Coordinates of C-alpha atoms (C1' of nucleotides) in Angstrom, one line a residue:
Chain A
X1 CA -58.6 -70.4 83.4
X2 CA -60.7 -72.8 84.8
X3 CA -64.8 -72.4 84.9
X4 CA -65.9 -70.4 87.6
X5 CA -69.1 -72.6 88.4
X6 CA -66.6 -75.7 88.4
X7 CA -64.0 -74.1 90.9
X8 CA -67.2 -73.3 93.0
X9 CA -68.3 -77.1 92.8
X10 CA -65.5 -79.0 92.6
X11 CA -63.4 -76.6 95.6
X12 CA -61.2 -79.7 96.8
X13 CA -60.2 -81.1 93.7
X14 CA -59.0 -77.5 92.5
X15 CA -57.1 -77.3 96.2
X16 CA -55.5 -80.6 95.6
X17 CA -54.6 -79.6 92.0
X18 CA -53.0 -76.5 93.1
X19 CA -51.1 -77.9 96.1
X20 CA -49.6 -80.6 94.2
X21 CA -48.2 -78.5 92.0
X22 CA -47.1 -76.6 95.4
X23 CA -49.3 -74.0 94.8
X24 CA -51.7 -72.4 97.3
X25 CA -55.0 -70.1 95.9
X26 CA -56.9 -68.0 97.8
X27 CA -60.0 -70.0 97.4
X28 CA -61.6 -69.4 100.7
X29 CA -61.4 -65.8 99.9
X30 CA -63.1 -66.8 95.7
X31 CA -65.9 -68.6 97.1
X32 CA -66.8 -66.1 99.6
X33 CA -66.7 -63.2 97.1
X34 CA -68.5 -65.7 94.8
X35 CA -71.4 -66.0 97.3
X36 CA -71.5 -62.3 98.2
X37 CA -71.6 -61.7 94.2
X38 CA -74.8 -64.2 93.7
X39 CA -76.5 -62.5 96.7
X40 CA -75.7 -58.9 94.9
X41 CA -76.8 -59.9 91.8
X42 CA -80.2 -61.2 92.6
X43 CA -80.9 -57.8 94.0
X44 CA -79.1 -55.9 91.3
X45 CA -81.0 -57.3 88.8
X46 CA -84.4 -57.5 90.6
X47 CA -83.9 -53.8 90.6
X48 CA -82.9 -53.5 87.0
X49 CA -86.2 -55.6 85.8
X50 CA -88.3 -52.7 87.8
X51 CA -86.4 -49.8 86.5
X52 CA -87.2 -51.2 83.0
X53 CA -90.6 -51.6 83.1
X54 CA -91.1 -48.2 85.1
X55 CA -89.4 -46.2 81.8
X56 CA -91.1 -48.4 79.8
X57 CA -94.6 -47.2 81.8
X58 CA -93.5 -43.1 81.3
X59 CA -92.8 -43.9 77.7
X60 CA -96.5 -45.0 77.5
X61 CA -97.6 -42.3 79.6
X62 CA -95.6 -39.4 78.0
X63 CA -97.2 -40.8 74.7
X64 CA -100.6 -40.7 76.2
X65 CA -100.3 -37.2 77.3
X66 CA -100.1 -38.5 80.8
X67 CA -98.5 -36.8 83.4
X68 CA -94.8 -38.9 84.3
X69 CA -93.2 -36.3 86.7
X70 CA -93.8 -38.8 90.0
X71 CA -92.6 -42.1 88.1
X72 CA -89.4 -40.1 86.4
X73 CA -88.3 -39.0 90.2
X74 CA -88.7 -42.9 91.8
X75 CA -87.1 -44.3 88.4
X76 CA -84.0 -41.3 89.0
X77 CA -83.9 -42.9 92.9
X78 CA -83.3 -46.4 91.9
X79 CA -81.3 -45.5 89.1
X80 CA -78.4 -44.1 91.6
X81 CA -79.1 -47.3 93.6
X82 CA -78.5 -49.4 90.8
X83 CA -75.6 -48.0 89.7
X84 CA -73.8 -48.3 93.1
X85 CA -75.1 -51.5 93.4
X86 CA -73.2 -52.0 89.6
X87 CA -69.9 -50.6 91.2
X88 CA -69.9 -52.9 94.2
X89 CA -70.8 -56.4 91.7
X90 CA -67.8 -55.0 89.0
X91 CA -65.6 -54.6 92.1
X92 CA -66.4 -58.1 93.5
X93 CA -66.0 -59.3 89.8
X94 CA -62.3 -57.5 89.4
X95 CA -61.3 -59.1 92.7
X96 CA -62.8 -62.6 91.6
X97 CA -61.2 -62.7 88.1
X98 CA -57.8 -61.7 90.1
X99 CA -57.7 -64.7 92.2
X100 CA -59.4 -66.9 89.2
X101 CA -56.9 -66.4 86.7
X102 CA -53.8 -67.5 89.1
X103 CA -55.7 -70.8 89.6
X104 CA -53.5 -73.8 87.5
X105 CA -55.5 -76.1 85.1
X106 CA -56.1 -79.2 86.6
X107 CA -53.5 -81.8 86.2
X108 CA -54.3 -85.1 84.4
X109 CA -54.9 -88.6 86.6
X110 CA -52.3 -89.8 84.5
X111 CA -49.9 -87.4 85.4
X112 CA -47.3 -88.3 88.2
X113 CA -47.9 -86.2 91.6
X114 CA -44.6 -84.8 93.1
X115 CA -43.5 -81.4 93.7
X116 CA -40.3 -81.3 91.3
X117 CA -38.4 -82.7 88.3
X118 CA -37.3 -85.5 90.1
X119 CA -41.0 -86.8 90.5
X120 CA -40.9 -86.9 86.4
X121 CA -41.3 -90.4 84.8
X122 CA -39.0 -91.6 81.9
X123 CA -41.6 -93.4 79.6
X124 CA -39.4 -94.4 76.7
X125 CA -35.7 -94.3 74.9
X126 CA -35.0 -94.2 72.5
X127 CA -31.3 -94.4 70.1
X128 CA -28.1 -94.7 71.7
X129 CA -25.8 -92.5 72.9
X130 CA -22.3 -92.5 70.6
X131 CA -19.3 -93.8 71.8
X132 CA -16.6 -91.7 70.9
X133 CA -13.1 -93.4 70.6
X134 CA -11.6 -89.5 70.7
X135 CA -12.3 -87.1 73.3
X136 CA -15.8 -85.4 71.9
X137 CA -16.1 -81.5 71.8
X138 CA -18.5 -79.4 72.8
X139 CA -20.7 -77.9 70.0
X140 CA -19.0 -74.0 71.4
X141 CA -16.1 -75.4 70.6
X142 CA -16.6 -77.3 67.8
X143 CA -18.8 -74.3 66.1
X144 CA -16.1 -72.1 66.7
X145 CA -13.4 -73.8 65.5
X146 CA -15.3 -74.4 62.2
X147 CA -16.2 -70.5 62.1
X148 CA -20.3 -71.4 62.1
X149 CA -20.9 -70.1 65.4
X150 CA -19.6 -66.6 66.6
X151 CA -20.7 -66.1 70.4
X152 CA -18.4 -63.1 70.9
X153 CA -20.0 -61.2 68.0
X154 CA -23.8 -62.0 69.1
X155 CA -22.7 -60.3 72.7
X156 CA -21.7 -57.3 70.4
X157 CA -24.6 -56.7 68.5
X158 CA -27.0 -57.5 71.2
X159 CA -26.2 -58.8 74.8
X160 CA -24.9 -61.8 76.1
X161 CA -27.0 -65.1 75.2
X162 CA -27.1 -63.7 71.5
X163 CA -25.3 -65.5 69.2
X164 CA -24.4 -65.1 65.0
X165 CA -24.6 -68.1 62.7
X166 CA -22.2 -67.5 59.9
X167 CA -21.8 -69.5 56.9
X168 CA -22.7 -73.3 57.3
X169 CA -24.0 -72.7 60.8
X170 CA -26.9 -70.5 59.2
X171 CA -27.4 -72.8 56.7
X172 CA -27.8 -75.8 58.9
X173 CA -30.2 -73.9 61.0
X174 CA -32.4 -72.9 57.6
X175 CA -32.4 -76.5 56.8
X176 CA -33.4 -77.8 59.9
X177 CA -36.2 -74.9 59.8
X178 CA -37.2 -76.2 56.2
X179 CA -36.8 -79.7 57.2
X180 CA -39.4 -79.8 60.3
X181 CA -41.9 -77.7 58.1
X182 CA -41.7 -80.1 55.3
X183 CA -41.9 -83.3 57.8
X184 CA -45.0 -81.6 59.4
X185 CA -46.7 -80.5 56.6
X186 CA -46.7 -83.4 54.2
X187 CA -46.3 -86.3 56.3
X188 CA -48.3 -85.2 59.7
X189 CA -51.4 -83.2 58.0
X190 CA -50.4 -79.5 59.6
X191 CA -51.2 -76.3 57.7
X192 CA -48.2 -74.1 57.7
X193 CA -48.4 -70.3 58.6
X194 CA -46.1 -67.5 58.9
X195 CA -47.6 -65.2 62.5
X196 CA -46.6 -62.0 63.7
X197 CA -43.8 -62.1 66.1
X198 CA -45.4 -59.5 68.2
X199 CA -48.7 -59.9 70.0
X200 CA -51.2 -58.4 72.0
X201 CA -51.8 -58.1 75.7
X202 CA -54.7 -59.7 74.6
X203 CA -52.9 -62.9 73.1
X204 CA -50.4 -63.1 76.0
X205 CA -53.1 -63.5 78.4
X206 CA -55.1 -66.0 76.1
X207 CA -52.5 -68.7 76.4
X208 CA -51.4 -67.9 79.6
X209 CA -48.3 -65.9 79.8
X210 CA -49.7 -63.3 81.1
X211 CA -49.7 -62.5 83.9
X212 CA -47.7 -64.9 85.0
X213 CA -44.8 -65.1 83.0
X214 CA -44.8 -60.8 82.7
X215 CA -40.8 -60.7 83.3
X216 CA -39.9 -63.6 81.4
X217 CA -40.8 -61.5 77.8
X218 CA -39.5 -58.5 75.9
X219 CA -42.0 -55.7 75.9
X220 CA -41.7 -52.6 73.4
X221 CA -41.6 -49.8 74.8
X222 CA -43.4 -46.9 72.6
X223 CA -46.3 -50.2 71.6
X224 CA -48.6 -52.0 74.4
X225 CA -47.1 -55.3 72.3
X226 CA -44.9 -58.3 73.1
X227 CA -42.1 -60.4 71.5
X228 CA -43.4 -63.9 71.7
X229 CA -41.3 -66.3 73.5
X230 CA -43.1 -69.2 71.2
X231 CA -45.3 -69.8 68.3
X232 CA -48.0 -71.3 70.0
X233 CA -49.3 -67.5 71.4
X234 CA -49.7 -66.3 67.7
X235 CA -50.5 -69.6 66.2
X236 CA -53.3 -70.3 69.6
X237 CA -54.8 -67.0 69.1
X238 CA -55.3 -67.5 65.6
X239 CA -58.7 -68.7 66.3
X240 CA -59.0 -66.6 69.6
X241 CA -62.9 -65.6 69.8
X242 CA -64.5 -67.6 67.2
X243 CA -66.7 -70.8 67.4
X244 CA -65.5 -73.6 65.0
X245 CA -68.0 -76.1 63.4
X246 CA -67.8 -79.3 64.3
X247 CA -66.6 -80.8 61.3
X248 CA -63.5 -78.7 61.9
X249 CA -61.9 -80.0 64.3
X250 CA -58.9 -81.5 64.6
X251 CA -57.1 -78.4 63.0
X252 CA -53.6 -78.7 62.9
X253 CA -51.1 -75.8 62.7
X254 CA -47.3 -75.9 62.5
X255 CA -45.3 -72.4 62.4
X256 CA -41.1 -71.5 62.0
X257 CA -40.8 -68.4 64.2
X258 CA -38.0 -66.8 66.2
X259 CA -38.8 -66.8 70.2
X260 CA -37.6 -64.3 72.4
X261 CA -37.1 -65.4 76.2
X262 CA -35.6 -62.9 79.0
X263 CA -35.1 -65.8 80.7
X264 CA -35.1 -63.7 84.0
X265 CA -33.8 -66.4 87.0
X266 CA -31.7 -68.5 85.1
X267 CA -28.2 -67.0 85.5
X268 CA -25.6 -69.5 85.5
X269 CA -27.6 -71.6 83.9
X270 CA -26.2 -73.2 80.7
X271 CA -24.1 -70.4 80.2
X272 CA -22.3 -71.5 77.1
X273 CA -23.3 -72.3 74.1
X274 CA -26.6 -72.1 72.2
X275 CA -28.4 -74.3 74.8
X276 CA -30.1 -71.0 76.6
X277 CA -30.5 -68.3 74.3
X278 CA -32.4 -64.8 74.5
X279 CA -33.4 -65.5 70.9
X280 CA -34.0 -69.1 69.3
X281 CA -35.6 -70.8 66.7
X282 CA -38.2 -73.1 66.7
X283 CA -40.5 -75.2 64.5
X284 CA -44.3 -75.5 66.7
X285 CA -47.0 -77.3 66.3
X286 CA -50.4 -76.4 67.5
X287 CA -53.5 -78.4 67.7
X288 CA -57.1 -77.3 67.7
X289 CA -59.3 -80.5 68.7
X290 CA -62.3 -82.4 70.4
X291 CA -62.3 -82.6 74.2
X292 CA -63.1 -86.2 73.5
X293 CA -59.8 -87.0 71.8
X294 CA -57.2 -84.5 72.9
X295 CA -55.2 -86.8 75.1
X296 CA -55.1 -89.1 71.8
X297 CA -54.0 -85.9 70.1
X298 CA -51.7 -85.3 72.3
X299 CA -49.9 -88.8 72.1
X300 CA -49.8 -88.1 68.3
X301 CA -48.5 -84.7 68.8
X302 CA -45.5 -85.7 70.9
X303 CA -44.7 -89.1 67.9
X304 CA -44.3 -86.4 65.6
X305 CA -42.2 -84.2 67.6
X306 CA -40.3 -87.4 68.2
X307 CA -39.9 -88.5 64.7
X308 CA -38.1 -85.5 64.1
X309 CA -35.4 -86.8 66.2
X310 CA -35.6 -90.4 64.7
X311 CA -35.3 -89.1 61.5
X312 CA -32.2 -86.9 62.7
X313 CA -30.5 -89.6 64.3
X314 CA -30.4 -87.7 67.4
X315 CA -30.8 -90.1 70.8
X316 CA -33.2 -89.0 73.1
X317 CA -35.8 -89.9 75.7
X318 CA -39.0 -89.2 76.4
X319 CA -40.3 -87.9 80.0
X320 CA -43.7 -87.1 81.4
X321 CA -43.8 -84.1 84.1
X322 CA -44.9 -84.5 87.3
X323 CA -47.6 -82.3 88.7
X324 CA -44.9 -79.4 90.6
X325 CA -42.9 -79.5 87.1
X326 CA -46.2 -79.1 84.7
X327 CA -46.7 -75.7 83.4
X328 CA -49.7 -73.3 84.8
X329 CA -51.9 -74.0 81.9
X330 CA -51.2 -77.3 81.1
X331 CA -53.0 -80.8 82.3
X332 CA -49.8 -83.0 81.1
X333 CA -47.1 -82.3 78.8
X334 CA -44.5 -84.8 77.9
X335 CA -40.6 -83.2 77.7
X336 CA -38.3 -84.7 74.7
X337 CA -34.6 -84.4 75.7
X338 CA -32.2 -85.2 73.1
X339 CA -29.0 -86.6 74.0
X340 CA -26.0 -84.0 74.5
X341 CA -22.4 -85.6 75.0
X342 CA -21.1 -81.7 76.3
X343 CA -23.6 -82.7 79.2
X344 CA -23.4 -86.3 79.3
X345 CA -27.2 -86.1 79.9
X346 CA -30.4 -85.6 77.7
X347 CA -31.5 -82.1 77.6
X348 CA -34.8 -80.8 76.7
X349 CA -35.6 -80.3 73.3
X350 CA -39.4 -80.3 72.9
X351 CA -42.2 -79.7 75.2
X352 CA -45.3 -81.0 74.1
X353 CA -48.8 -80.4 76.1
X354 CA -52.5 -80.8 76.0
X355 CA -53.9 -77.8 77.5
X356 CA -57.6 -79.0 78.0
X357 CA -60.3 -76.0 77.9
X358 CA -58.1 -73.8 80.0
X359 CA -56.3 -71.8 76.8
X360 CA -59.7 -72.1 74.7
X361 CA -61.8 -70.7 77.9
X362 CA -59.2 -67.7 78.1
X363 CA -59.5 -67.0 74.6
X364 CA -62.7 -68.3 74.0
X365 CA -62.4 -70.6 71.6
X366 CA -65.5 -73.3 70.9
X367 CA -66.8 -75.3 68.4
X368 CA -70.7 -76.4 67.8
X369 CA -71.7 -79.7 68.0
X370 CA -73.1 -81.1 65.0
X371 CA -77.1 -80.9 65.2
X372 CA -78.3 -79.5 68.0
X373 CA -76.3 -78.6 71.0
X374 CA -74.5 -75.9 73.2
X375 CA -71.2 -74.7 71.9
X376 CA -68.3 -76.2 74.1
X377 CA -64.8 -75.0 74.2
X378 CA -62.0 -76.8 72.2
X379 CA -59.2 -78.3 73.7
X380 CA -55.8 -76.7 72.4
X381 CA -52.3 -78.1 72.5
X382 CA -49.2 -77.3 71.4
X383 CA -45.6 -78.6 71.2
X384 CA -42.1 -78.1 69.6
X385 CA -41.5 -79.9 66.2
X386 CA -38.7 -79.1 67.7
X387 CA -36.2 -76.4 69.1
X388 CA -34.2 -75.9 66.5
X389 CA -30.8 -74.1 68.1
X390 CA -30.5 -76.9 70.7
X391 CA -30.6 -79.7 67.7
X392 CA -27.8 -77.3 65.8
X393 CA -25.7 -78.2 69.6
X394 CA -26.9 -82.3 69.5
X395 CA -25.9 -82.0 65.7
X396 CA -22.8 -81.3 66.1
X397 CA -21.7 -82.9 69.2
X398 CA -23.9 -86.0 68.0
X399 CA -22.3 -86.3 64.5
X400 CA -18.6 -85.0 65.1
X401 CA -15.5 -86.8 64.2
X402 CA -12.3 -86.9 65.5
X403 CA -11.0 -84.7 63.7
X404 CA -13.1 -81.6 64.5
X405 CA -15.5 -82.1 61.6
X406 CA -19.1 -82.9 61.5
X407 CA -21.2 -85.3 59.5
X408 CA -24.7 -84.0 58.0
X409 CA -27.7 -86.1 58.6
X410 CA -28.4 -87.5 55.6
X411 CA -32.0 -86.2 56.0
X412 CA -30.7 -82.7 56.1
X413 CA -28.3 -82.7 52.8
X414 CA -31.2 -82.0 50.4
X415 CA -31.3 -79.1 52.5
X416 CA -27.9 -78.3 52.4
X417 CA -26.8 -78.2 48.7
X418 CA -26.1 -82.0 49.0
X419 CA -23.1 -81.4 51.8
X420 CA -21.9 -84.5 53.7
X421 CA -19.9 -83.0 55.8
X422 CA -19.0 -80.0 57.9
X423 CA -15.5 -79.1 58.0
X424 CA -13.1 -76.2 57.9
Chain B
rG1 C1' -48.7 -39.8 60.5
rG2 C1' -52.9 -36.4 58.0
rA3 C1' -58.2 -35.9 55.9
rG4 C1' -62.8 -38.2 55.0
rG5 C1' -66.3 -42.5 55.5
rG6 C1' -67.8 -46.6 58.4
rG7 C1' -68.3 -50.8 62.5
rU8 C1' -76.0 -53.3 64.1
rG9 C1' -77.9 -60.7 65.2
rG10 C1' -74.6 -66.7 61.0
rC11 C1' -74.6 -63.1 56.6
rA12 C1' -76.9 -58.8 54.0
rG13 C1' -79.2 -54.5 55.7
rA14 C1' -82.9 -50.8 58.1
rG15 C1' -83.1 -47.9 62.5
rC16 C1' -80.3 -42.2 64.4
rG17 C1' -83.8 -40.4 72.2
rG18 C1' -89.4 -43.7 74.6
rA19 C1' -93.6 -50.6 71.0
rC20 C1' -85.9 -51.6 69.3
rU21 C1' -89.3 -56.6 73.6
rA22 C1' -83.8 -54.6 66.8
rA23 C1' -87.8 -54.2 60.8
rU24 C1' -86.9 -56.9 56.3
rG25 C1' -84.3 -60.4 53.2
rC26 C1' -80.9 -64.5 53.0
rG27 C1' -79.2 -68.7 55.5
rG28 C1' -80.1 -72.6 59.4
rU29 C1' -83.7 -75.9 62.1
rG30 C1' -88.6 -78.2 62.5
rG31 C1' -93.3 -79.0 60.1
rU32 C1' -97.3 -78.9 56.1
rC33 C1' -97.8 -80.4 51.0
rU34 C1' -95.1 -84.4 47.7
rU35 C1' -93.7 -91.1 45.5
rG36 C1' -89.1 -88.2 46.5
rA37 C1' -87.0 -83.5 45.9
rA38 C1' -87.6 -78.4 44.7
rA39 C1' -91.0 -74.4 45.2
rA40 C1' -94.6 -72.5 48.3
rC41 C1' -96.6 -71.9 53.1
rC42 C1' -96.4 -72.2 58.7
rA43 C1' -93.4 -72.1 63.0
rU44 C1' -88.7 -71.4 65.0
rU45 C1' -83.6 -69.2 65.2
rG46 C1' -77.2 -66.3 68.7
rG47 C1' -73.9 -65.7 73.0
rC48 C1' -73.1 -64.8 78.3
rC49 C1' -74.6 -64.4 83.7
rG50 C1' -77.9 -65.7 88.0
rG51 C1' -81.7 -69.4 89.3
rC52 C1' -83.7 -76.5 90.8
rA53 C1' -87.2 -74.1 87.9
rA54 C1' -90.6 -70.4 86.5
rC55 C1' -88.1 -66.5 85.1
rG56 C1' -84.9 -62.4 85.3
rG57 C1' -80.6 -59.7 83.7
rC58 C1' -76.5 -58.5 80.1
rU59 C1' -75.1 -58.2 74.9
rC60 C1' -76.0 -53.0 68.5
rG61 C1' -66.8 -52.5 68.0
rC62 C1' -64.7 -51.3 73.4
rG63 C1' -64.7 -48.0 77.7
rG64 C1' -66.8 -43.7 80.0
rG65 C1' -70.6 -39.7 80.2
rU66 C1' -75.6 -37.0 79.5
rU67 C1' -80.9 -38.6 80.5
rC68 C1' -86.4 -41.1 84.1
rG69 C1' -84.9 -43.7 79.5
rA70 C1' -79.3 -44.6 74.6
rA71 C1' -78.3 -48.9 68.8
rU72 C1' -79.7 -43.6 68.5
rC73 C1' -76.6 -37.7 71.7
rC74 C1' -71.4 -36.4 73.9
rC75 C1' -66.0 -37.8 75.1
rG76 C1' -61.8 -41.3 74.7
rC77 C1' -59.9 -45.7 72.5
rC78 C1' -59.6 -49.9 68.9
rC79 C1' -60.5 -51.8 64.1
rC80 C1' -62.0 -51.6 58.8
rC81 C1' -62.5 -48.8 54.0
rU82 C1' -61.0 -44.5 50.6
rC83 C1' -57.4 -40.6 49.5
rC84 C1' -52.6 -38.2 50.8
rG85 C1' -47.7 -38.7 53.1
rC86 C1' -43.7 -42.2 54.4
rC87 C1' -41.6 -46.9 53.3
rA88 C1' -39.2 -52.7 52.3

RNA sequence: GGAGGGGUGGCAGAGCGGACUAAUGCGGUGGUCUUGAAAACCAUUGGCCGGCAACGGCUCGCGGGUUCGAAUCCCGCCCCCUCCGCCA
């Protein structure tokens, strides 16, 4: 959400923000209710300040044996004023705060403007693609033929985009889970935690899925509570409502959590496979910092997404979004998309943004300044250290051999009771 | 889920219809004193909204209500504590 007072002065750089993400506000209509707000509020609260001092005066009179009958009928009459007067600001308010919170942060000037993917810049690459002298499976096929990957039996037990891990499939999932962690925590400073996988209407709103993104999530039905479709709403709201010192900031986070994604609009999509999945796994980082330094934070943030690739093996590139691909909340976000042969393209893997004040503002989130000083809002960010069902798929298709099996990173065999290879 | 107790400023804690314009203590900040520090003493002390400002308003878990007037009374909700039940 952005700052009322800014949207009010700065009305053409919000209406170019939104319209090159082709989005169109209503902000006519804000800054006229704004305006007829001020105008009520002057008055309301004029009004207030003499209804005060007027109780205030038959307190002193009742107390003096004074007669108050005259002053408690005038103080009733502008009571009832006041209180209509209440209804008409909360009303304005309500319609204000429904036009304010459909307003998108404010892209960064580094961020290419265009209205879709194709407007996205490639900043870096970085492996190479394998050659394969053999025709190269896709990782359905190969995880089925080695019996880690059972797609038919994840439709039974849930619906259709669930899928069961049996065997060395779960395995290699838990390692990369343990893998990420340990890379995160011991070599890139983040404190891990373990959130609740439900959260709040209050949460949801905080980082921005709702109202948006309503459909896109699972909702329980007897509970006013949601299944997250990332980390980064329970990890983000950890601090939700508090002011930090200071001395701190940066606080990094990094979380394992399952993610639950309706994925409503996407039939047809990436229909096979664990590409697009109602439930996945993924490693996040989150990132509490210093409006001065978050677009520094948010270079580091996406290196150490990265290095989880490097260390992998996997090939992959790196791309910023343009303004019409950017997320509502976010002012840039660089995409990582790891290289799958079954596509013969990179595909996204890890989405890593800086969300400026527009997550801490909605959840109110600050920090105070050393010395003296206002409390300011934080800037939070957040990105996947990385998706860990799509790098099972770039495993296997990255690492297979020709005859059906798979090599283990080497990274990963710690993880993996020292196994080299996966094969039948 | 049931019964009881409770949610007050950064913290502790009083208040239980009209000087609450929230006591007091601790902590924080500034100052006096001191070679320096501690102690003592004095002053100050949050957030949000409107306003160029002076200033005004809101804020005692949240939302309603009663009243001229609510931290205080009534209703609903949320959270915490104790006990019981259930349970990995």
């Amino acid at each position: 959400m952005l700052e009322l007072k800014f949207v009010r002065e700065n009305a053409d750089v919000v209406r170019k923000a939104a319209a090159d993400r082709g989005l169109e506000v209503p902000l006519d209509d804000l800054l006229e209710l704004d305006r007829r707000r001020r105008a009520l509020l002057a008055d309301v609260e004029e009004k207030r300040s003499r209804h005060k001092k007027g109780n205030r005066e038959i307190g002193e009179l009742m107390r003096g044996g004074g007669d108050a009958a005259a002053l408690r009928e005038e103080m009733g009459g502008l009571s009832e004023e006041i209180k209509s007067l209440e209804a008409e600001v909360d009303d304005l308010d309500a319609r204000m705060r429904d036009i304010l919170v459909w307003i998108p942060n404010i892209p960064h000037e580094s961020v290419p403007v265009g209205l879709d993917e194709t407007f996205n810049r490639e900043e870096r690459r970085w492996g190479e693609p394998p050659a394969f002298p053999f025709q190269p499976l896709p990782h359905w096929e190969l995880g089925e033929q080695l019996d880690i990957l059972d797609f038919q039996r994840g439709v039974k037990i849930a619906e259709s985009r669930f899928t069961l891990l049996k065997g060395t499939g779960a395995l290699l999932e838990r390692a990369l889970v343990n893998f990420m962690l340990d890379l995160h925590t011991r070599e890139h400073g983040y404190t891990e935690v373990f959130p609740p996988i439900l959260a709040n209407e209050e949460s949801m709103f905080s980082t921005g899925q709702l109202p948006k993104l309503k459909d896109d999530m699972y909702v329980c039905r007897d509970d006013v509570l949601y299944l997250i479709p990332t980390a980064e709403v329970p990890v983000t709201n950890i601090h939700r409502g508090e002011t930090l010192r200071e001395d701190e900031l940066p606080r990094y986070y990094c979380a394992y959590t399952p993610c639950f994604r309706r994925e409503a609009g996407t039939y047809g999509k990436d229909t096979k496979g664990l590409i697009r999945q109602h439930q996945f796994n993924k490693v996040e980082m989150v990132k509490f910092v210093h409006p001065e330094s978050s677009f520094e934070e948010l270079e580091k943030l996406t290196g150490n997404a990265e290095e989880v690739l490097r260390r992998l093996g996997l090939p992959y590139r790196v791309v910023v979004l343009s303004t019409g691909d950017l997320s509502f909340a976010a002012a840039k976000c660089y995409d990582l998309e790891v290289w799958l042969p079954s596509y013969d393209d990179y595909k996204e893997i890890s989405s890593c943004s800086n969300f400026t004040d527009f997550q801490a503002r909605r959840a109110d989130i600050r920090f105070k300044p050393a010395g003296k000083g206002k409390s300011r809002y934080v800037h939070t960010l957040n990105g996947s250290g990385v998706a860990i069902g799509r790098t099972v798929a770039a495993i296997l298709e990255n690492y297979q051999q020709d005859d059906g099996s798979v090599v283990v990173p080497e990274v990963l065999r710690p993880y993996m009771h020292d196994m080299e290879i996966i094969s039948i």
